[in-house]
Coordinates of C-alpha atoms in Angstrom, one line a residue:
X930 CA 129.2 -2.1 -36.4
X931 CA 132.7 -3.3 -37.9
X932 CA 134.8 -6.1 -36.0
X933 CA 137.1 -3.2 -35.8
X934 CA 135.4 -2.1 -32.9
X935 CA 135.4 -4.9 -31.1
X936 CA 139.6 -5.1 -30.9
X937 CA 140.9 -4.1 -26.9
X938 CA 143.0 -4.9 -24.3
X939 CA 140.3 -6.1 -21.9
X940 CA 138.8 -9.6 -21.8
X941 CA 136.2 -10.4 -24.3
X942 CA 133.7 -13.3 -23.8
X943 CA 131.5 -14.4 -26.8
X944 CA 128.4 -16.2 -25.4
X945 CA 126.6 -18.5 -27.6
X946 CA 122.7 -18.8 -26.5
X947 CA 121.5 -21.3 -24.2
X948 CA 121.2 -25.1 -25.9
X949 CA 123.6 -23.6 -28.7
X950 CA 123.3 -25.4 -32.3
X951 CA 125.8 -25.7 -34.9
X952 CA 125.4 -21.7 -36.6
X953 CA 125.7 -20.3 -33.1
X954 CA 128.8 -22.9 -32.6
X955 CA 130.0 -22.2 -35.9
X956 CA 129.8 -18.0 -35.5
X957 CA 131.2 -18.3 -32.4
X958 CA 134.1 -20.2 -33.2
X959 CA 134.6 -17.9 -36.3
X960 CA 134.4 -14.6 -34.5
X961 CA 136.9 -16.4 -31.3
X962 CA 139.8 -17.5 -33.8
X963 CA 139.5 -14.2 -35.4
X964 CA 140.2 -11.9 -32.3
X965 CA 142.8 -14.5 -30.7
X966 CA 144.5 -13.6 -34.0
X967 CA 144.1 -10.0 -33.1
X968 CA 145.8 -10.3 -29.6
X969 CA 142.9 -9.9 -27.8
X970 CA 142.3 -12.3 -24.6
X971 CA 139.2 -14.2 -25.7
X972 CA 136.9 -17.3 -24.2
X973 CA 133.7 -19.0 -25.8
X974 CA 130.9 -19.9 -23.5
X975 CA 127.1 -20.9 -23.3
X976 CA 125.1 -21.4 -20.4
X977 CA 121.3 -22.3 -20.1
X978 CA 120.1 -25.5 -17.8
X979 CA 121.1 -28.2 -20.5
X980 CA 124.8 -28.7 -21.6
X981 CA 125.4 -29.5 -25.0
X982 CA 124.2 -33.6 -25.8
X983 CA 123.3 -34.0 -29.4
X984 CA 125.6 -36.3 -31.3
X985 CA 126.4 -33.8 -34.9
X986 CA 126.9 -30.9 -32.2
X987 CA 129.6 -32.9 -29.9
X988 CA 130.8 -34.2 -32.6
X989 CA 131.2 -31.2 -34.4
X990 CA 133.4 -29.8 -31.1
X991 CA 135.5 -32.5 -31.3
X992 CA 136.4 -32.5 -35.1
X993 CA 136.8 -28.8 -35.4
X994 CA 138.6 -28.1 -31.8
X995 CA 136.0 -25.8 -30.7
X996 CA 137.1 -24.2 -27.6
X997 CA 133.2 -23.7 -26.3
X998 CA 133.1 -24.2 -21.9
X999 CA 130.0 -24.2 -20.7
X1000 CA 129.4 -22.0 -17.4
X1001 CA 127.4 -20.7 -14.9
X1002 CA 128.7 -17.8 -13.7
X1003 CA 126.7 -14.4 -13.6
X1004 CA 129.1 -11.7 -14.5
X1005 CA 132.1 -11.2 -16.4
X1006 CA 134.8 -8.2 -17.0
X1007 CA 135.6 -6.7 -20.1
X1008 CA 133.5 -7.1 -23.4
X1009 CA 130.6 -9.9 -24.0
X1010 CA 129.5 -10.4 -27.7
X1011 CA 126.4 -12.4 -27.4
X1012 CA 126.4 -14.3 -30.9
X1013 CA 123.5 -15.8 -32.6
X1014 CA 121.6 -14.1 -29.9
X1015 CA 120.3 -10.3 -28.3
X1016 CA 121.6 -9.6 -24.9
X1017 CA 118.8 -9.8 -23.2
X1018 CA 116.3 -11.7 -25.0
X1019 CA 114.9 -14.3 -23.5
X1020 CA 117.0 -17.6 -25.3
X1021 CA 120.3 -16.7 -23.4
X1022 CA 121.1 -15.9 -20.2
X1023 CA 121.8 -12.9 -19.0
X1024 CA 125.2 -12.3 -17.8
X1025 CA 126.9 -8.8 -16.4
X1026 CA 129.6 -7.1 -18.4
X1027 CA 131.4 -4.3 -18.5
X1028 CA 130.4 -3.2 -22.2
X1029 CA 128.4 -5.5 -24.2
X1030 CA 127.7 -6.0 -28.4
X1031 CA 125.4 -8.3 -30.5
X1032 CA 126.2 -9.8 -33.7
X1033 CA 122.5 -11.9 -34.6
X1034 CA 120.6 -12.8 -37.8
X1035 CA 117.1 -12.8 -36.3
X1036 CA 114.6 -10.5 -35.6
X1037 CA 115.3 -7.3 -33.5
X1038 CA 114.2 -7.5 -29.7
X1039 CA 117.0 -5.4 -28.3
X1040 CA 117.5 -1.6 -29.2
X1041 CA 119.5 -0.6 -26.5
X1042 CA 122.3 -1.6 -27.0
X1043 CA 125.1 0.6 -29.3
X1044 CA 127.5 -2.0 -30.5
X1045 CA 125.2 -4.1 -32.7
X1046 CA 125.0 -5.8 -36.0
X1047 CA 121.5 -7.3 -36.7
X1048 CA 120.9 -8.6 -40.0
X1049 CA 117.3 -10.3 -40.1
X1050 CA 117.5 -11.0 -43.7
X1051 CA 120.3 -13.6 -43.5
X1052 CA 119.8 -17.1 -43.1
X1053 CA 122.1 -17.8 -40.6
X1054 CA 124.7 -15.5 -38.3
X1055 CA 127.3 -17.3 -39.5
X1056 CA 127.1 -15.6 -42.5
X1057 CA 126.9 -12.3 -41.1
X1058 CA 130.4 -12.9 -39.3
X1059 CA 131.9 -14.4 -42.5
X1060 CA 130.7 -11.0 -44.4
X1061 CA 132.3 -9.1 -41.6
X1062 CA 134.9 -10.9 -42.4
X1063 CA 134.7 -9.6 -45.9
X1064 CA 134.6 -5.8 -44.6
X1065 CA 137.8 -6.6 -43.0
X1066 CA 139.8 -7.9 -45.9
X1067 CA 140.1 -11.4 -43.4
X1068 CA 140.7 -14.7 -45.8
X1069 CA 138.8 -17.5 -43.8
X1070 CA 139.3 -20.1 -46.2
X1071 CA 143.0 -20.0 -44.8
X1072 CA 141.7 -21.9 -41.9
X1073 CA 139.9 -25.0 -43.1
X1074 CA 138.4 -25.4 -39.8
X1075 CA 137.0 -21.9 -39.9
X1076 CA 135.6 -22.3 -43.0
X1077 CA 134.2 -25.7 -42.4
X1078 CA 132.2 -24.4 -38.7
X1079 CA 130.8 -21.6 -40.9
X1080 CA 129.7 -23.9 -44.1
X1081 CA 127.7 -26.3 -41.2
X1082 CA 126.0 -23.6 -39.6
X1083 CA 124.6 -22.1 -42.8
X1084 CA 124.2 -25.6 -43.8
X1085 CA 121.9 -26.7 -40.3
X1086 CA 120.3 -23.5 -40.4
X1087 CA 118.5 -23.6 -43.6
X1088 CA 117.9 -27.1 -43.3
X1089 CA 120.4 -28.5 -45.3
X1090 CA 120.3 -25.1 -47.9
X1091 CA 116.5 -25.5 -48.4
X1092 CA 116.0 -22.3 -47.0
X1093 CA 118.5 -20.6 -48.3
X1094 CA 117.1 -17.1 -50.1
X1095 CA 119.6 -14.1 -49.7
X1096 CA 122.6 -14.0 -52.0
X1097 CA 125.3 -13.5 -49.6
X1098 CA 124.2 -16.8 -47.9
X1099 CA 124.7 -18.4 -51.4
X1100 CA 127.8 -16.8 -52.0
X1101 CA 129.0 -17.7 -48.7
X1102 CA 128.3 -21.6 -49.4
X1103 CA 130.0 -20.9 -53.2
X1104 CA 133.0 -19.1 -51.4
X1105 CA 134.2 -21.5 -48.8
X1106 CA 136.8 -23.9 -48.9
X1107 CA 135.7 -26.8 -46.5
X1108 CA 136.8 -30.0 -45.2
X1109 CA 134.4 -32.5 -47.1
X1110 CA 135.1 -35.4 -44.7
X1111 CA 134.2 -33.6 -41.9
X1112 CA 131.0 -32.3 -43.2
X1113 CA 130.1 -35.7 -44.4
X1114 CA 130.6 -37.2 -40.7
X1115 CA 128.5 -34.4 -39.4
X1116 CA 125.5 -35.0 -42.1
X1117 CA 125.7 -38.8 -41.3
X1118 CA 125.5 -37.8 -37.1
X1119 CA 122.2 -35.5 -37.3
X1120 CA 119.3 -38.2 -36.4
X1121 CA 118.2 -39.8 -33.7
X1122 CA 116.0 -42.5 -33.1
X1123 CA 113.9 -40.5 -31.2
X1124 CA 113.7 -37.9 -33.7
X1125 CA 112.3 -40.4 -36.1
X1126 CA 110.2 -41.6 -33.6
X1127 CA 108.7 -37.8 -33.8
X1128 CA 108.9 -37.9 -37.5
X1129 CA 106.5 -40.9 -37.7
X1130 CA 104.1 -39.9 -34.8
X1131 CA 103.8 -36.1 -36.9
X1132 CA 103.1 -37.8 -40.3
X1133 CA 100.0 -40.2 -38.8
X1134 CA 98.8 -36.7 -37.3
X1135 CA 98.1 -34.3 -40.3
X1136 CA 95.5 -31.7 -41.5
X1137 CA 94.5 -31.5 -45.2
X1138 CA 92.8 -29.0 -47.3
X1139 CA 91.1 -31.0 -50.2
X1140 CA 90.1 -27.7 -51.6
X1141 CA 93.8 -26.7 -52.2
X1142 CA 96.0 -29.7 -51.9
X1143 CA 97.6 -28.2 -48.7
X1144 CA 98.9 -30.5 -45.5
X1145 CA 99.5 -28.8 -42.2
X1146 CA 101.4 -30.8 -39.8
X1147 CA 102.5 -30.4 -36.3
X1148 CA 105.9 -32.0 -34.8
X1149 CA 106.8 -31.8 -31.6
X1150 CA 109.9 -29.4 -30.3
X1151 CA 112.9 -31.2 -32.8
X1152 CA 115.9 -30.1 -34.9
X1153 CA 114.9 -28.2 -38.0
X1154 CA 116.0 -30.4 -40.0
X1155 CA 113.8 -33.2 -39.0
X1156 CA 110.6 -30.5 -39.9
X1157 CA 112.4 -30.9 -43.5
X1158 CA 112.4 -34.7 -43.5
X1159 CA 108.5 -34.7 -42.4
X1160 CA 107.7 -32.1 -45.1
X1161 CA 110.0 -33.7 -48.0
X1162 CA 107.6 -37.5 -47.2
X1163 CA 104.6 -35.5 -47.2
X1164 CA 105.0 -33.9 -50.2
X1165 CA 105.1 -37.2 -52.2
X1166 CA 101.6 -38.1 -51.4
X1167 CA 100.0 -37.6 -54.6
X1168 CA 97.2 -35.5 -53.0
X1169 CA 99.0 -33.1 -52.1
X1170 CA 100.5 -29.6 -53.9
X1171 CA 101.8 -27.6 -50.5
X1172 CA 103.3 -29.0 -47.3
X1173 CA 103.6 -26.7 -43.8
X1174 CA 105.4 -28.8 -41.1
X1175 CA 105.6 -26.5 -37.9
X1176 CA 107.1 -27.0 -34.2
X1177 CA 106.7 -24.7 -31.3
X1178 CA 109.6 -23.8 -29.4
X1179 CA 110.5 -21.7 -26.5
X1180 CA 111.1 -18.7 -28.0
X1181 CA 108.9 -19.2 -31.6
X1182 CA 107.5 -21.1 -34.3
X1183 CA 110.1 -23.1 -36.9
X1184 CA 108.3 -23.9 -40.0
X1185 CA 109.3 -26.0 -42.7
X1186 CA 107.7 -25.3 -46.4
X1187 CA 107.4 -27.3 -49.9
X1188 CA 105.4 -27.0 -52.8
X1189 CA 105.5 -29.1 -56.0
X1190 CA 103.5 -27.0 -58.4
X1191 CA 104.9 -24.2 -60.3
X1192 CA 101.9 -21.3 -59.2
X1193 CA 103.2 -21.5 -55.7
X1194 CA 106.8 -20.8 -54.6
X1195 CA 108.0 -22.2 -51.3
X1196 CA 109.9 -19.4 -50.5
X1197 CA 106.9 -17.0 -50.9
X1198 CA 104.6 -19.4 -48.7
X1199 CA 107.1 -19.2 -46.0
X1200 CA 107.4 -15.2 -46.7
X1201 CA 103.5 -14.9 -46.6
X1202 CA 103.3 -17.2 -43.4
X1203 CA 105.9 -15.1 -41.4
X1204 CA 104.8 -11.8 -42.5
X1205 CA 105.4 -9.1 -39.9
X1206 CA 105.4 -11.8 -37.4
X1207 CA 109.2 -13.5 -38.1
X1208 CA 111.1 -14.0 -41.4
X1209 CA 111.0 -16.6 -44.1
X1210 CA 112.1 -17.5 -47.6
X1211 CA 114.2 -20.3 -49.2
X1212 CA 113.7 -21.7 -53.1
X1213 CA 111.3 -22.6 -55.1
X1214 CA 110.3 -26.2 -53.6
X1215 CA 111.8 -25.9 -50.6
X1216 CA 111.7 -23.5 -47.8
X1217 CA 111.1 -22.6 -44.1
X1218 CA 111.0 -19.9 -41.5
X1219 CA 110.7 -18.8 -37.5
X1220 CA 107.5 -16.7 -36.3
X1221 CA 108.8 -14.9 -33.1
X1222 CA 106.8 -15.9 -30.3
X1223 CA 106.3 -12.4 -28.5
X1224 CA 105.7 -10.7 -31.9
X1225 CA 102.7 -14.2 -33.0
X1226 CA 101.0 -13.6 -28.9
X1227 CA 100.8 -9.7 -29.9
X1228 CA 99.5 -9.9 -33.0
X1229 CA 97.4 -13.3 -32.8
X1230 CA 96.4 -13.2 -29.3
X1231 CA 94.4 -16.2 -27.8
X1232 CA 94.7 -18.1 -31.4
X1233 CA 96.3 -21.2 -31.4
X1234 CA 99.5 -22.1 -33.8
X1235 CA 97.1 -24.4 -35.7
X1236 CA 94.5 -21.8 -36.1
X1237 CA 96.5 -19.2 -37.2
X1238 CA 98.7 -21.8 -40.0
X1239 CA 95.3 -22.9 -41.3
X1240 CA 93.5 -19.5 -41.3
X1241 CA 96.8 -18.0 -43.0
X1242 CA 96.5 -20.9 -45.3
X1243 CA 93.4 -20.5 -46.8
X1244 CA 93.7 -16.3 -47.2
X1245 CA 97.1 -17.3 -49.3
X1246 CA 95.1 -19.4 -51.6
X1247 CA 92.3 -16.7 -52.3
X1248 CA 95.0 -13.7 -52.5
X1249 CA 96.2 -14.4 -55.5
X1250 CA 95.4 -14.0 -60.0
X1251 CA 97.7 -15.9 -62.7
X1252 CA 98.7 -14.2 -65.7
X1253 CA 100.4 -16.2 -68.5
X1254 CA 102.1 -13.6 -70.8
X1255 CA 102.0 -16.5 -73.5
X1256 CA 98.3 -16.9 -73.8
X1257 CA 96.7 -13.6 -72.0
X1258 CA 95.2 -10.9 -74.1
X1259 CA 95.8 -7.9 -71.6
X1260 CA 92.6 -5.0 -71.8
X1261 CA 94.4 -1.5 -71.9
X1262 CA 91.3 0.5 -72.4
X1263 CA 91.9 1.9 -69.0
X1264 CA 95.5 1.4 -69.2
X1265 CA 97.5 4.8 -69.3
X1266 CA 100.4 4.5 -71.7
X1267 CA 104.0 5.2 -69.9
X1268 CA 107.8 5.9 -71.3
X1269 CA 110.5 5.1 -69.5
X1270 CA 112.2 8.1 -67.9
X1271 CA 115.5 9.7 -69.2
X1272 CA 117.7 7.5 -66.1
X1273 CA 120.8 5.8 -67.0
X1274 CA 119.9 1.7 -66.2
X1275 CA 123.1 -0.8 -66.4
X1276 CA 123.4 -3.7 -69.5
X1277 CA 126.2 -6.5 -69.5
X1278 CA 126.6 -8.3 -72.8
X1279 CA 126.7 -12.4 -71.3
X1280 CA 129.3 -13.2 -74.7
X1281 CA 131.9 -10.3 -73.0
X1282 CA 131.5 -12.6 -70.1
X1283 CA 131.2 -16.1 -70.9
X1284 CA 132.4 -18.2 -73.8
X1285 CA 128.7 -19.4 -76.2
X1286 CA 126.4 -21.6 -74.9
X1287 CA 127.6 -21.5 -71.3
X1288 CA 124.6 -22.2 -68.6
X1289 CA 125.1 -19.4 -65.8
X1290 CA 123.0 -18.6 -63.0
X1291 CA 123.2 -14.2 -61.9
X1292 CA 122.2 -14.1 -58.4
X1293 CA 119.9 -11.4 -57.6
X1294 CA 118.9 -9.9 -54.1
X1295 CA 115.5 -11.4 -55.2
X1296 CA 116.5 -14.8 -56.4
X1297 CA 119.0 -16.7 -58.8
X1298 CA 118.2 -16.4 -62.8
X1299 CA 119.5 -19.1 -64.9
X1300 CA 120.6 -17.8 -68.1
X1301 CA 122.1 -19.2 -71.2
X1302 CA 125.3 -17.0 -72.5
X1303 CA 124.7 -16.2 -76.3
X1304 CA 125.3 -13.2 -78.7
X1305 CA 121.8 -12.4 -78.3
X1306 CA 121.0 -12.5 -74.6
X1307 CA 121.6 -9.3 -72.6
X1308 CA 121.7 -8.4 -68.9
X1309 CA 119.8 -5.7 -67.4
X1310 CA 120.2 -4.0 -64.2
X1311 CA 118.0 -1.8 -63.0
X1312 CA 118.3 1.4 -60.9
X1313 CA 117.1 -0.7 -57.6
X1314 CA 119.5 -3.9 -58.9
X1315 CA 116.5 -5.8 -60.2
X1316 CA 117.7 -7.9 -62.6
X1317 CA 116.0 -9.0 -66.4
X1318 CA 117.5 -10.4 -69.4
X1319 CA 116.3 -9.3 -72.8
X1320 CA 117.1 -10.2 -76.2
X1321 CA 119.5 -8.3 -78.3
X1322 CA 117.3 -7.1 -81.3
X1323 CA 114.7 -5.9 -78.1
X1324 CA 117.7 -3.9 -76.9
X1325 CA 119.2 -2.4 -79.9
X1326 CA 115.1 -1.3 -80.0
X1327 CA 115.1 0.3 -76.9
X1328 CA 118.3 1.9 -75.8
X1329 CA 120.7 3.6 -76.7
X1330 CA 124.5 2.8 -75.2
X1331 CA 126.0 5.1 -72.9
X1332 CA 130.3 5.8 -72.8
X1333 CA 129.8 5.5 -68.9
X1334 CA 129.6 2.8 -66.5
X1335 CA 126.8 1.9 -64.4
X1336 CA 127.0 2.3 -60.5
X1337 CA 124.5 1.2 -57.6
X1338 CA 125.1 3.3 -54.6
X1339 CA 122.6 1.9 -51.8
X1340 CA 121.7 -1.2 -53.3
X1341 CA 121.6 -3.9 -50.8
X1342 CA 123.8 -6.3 -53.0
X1343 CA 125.3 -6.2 -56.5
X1344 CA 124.1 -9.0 -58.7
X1345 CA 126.5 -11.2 -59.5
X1346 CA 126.3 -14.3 -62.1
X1347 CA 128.7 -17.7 -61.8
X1348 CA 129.6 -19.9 -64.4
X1349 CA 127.7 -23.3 -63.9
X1350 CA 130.9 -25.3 -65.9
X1351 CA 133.7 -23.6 -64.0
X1352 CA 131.8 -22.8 -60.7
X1353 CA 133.9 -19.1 -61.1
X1354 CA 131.6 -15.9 -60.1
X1355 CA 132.0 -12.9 -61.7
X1356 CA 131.3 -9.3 -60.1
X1357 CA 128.7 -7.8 -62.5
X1358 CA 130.1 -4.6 -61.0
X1359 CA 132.9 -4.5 -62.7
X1360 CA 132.0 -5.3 -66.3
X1361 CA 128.9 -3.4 -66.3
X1362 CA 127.8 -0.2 -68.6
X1363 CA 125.4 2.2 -69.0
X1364 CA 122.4 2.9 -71.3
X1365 CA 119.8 5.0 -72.0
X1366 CA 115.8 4.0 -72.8
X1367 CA 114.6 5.1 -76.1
X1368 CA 111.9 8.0 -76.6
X1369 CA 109.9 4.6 -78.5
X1370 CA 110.2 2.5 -75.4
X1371 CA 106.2 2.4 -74.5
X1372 CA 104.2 0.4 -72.2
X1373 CA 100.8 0.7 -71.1
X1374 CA 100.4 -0.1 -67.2
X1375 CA 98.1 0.1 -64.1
X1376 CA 99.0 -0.2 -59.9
X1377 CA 97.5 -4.1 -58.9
X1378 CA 94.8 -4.1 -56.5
X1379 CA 95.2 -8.2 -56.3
X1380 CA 98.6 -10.2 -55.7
X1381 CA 99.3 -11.3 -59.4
X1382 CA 101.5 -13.8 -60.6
X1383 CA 103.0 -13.4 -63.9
X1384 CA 104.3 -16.5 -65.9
X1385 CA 106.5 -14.5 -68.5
X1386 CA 107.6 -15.2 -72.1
X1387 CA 110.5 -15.6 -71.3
X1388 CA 110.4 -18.3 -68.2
X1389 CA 107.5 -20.7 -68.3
X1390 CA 108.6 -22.2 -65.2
X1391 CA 108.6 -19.0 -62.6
X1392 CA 106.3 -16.4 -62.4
X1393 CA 107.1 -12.7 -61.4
X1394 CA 105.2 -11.3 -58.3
X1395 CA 103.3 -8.6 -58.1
X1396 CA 102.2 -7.1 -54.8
X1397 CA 99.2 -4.7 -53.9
X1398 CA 100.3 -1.5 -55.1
X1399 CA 103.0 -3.1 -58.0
X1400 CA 102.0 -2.3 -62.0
X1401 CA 101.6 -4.6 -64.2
X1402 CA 102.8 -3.2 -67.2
X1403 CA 102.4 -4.4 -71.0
X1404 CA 105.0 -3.2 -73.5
X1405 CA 103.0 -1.1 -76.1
X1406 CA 104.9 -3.0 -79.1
X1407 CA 104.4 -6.7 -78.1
X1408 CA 100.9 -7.7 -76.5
X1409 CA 102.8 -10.6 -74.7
X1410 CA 105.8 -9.0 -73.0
X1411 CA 103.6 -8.9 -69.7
X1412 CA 105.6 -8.5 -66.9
X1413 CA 105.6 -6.5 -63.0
X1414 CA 107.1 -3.5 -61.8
X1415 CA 108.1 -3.0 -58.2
X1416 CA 105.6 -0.1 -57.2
X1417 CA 108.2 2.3 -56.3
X1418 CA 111.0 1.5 -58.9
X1419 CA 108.1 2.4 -61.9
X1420 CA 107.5 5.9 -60.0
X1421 CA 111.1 6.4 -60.5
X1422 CA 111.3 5.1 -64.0
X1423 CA 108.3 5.7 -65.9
X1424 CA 106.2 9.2 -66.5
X1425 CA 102.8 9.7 -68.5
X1426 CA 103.2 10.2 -72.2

């Protein structure tokens, strides 16, 4: 759905969901301005039993002239856009329209409905709107307040960017032009004394695994953030590796993730601990995630939040090997040996880029890389967008340089890499070029019938992860270039020799 089709004469009503928080507030307010600029007659409403009471939210209203009435009434005319929310699901309530459409970042619930735009991957709706946005060719950062109501709802919603994991949430934060005052009254308005108060009563009240340094902790029904707080405390004990602070809500399970050790990354935990049930993912320390509720009762049922966090727990911890590329001697007796494919891959040279020595960070669907730009490191892009860097002389090796340039046509999101010095982000798009692998470019690999997590030689610090039906491959030249392949970008790219 584009925001295009949203444009008509009729009234349109965009309903936040009941007890509204600053992403729905912040989307809302976004996706209001915007059609008021088209013409179009336009309100901003919640509902629900509770009107809105907690201090960054009414303060937030106040500094950003949000428009928001709360109502009660049970039908509108014209078009409602339920935001943050699935007309329908159980968190907002229902009111009649003549036509409605859904613009949501969580996990489906509603199918029938036509006009919809459900992206489960992001971290918070209000960057969906601000990517519509995009689509559109609409500037937000012309209107500071805009900008500023979409910056605090990613913000809130990924518990202060803990959680943030999907590279248009990240270039939404890098893109925005905010009101810094404002945002630091809102931080400084987010606690309550009550909400310490449940801070303190959920720290005295833990669970811990002496086996595998992990904490479980339940807090009761509280702003995410406050699940951060608890989890950032407990983490400093010196006993503990991996923290999982959990409430239960209406509608779900938020969870709040951290690790400290380098073989577990927080955003997998949170990925692992949400799996099929919800959505999770966030960095390396930090991260979090929401289990639906009618998706944990059909999959778990009978089995208790606890149960099911400690259970899940314990099966992560067994799930998984370590490989360290530096010091293991892989065994390819039953290896088969593979050569890349004759398919065109895309290489960027970071010196045609950057100026030497420049710290930069390309942001990947499946993360951020931090690279150093130098005459010898190269980018790699692979058919899928996964991105590697490799060393010049390994390269010149390998593949030979194509005329053309390189293009991705269904990829999901275009790596990109920014300038740590500057802050300016480059389009790897439009600097990238083709090349071609080698007939000498040899590895011997085998599918992984365990999880494996592969510490590199060329990052110490962050493994690669390979999934159940992934190859870890070995490069038939260099016993310790160990490294994954996604299951079905090998079949694609590598044949039998």
């Amino acid at each position: 759905m584009k925001l295009s089709d949203l444009i008509t004469t009729a009234p349109i009503t965009i309903q936040c969901h009941d007890n509204p928080d600053a992403d729905a507030l912040g989307a809302g307010y976004a996706l209001y301005t915007y059609l008021r600029l088209k013409g179009c007659d336009t309100r901003l409403i919640y509902s629900g039993h509770f009107q809105i009471q907690k201090t960054n939210l009414v303060a937030m209203i106040d500094l950003l002239n949000i428009p928001i009435e709360y109502t009660k009434m049970t039908k509108v005319n014209g078009l409602l856009i339920t935001i943050d929310c699935q007309y329908g699901a159980g968190n907002v309530t229902l009111i009649e329209a003549d036509d409605v459409a859904i613009i949501d970042h969580h996990q489906i619930e509603i199918t029938n409905v036509e006009k919809s735009e459900i992206c489960s991957f992001l971290g918070s709706c209000s960057t969906l709107v601000w990517q519509m946005f995009l689509d559109t060719g609409f500037e937000v950062n012309e209107f500071p307040l805009i900008a500023t109501a979409l910056y605090y709802g990613l913000f809130t919603d990924t518990s202060q960017f803990a959680e943030l994991y999907h590279p248009l949430d990240k270039d939404m934060r890098d893109h925005l032009h905010i009101d810094e005052s404002i945002i630091k009254r809102l931080k400084n308005s987010n606690l309550s004394l009550a909400e310490i108060e449940i801070a303190g009563l959920a720290l005295i009240r833990y669970t811990y695994n002496e086996v595998y340094r992990f904490s479980l902790i339940k807090a009761r029904p509280c702003d995410p953030n406050i699940l951060g707080l608890i989890s950032d405390m407990m983490l400093q004990v010196d006993t503990v590796n991996t923290c999982v602070v959990y409430s239960e809500l209406t509608n779900g399970i938020k969870l709040s993730v951290r690790s400290c050790v380098k073989e577990i990354k927080a955003s997998e935990l949170a990925t692992y601990l949400t799996e099929e049930i919800g959505s999770g993912g966030g960095h390396l320390e930090k991260a979090g995630g929401f289990i639906n509720q009618k998706l944990f009762e059909k999959s778990y049922p009978g089995l208790s939040s606890e149960a099911y966090f400690l259970n899940r727990l314990d099966s992560y911890h067994k799930s998984y090997d370590i490989v360290d590329a530096g010091t293991y001697v892989m065994d390819t007796f039953d290896m088969p040996l593979y050569q890349k494919l004759p398919i065109p891959i895309g290489y960027v040279e970071t010196m045609k880029l950057l100026p030497p020595h420049t710290p930069a960070i390309v942001r990947t669907l499946e993360g951020d890389i931090d690279i150093t730009a130098s005459e010898n490191v190269y980018i790699m892009i692979g058919i899928d967008g996964e991105v590697y860097p490799i060393q010049k002389d390994k390269f010149e090796r390998s593949y030979e340089r194509l005329s053309s340039g390189f293009v991705l046509d269904d990829a999901q999101y275009f790596p990109s890499i920014k300038n740590k010095l500057t802050g300016e982000t480059l389009l790897l798009k439009d600097h990238v070029q083709s090349c071609l692998a080698r007939g000498k470019v040899q590895i011997y690999a085998k599918p992984l019938t365990r999880v494996t997590k592969v510490f590199t030689a060329w990052d110490k610090s962050k493994y690669m992860y390979g999934a159940i039906g992934d190859y870890i491959a070995v490069r038939s030249d260099d016993p310790h270039d160990i490294y994954i392949i996604k299951g079905d970008i090998f079949l694609k790219t590598y044949g039998v020799v």
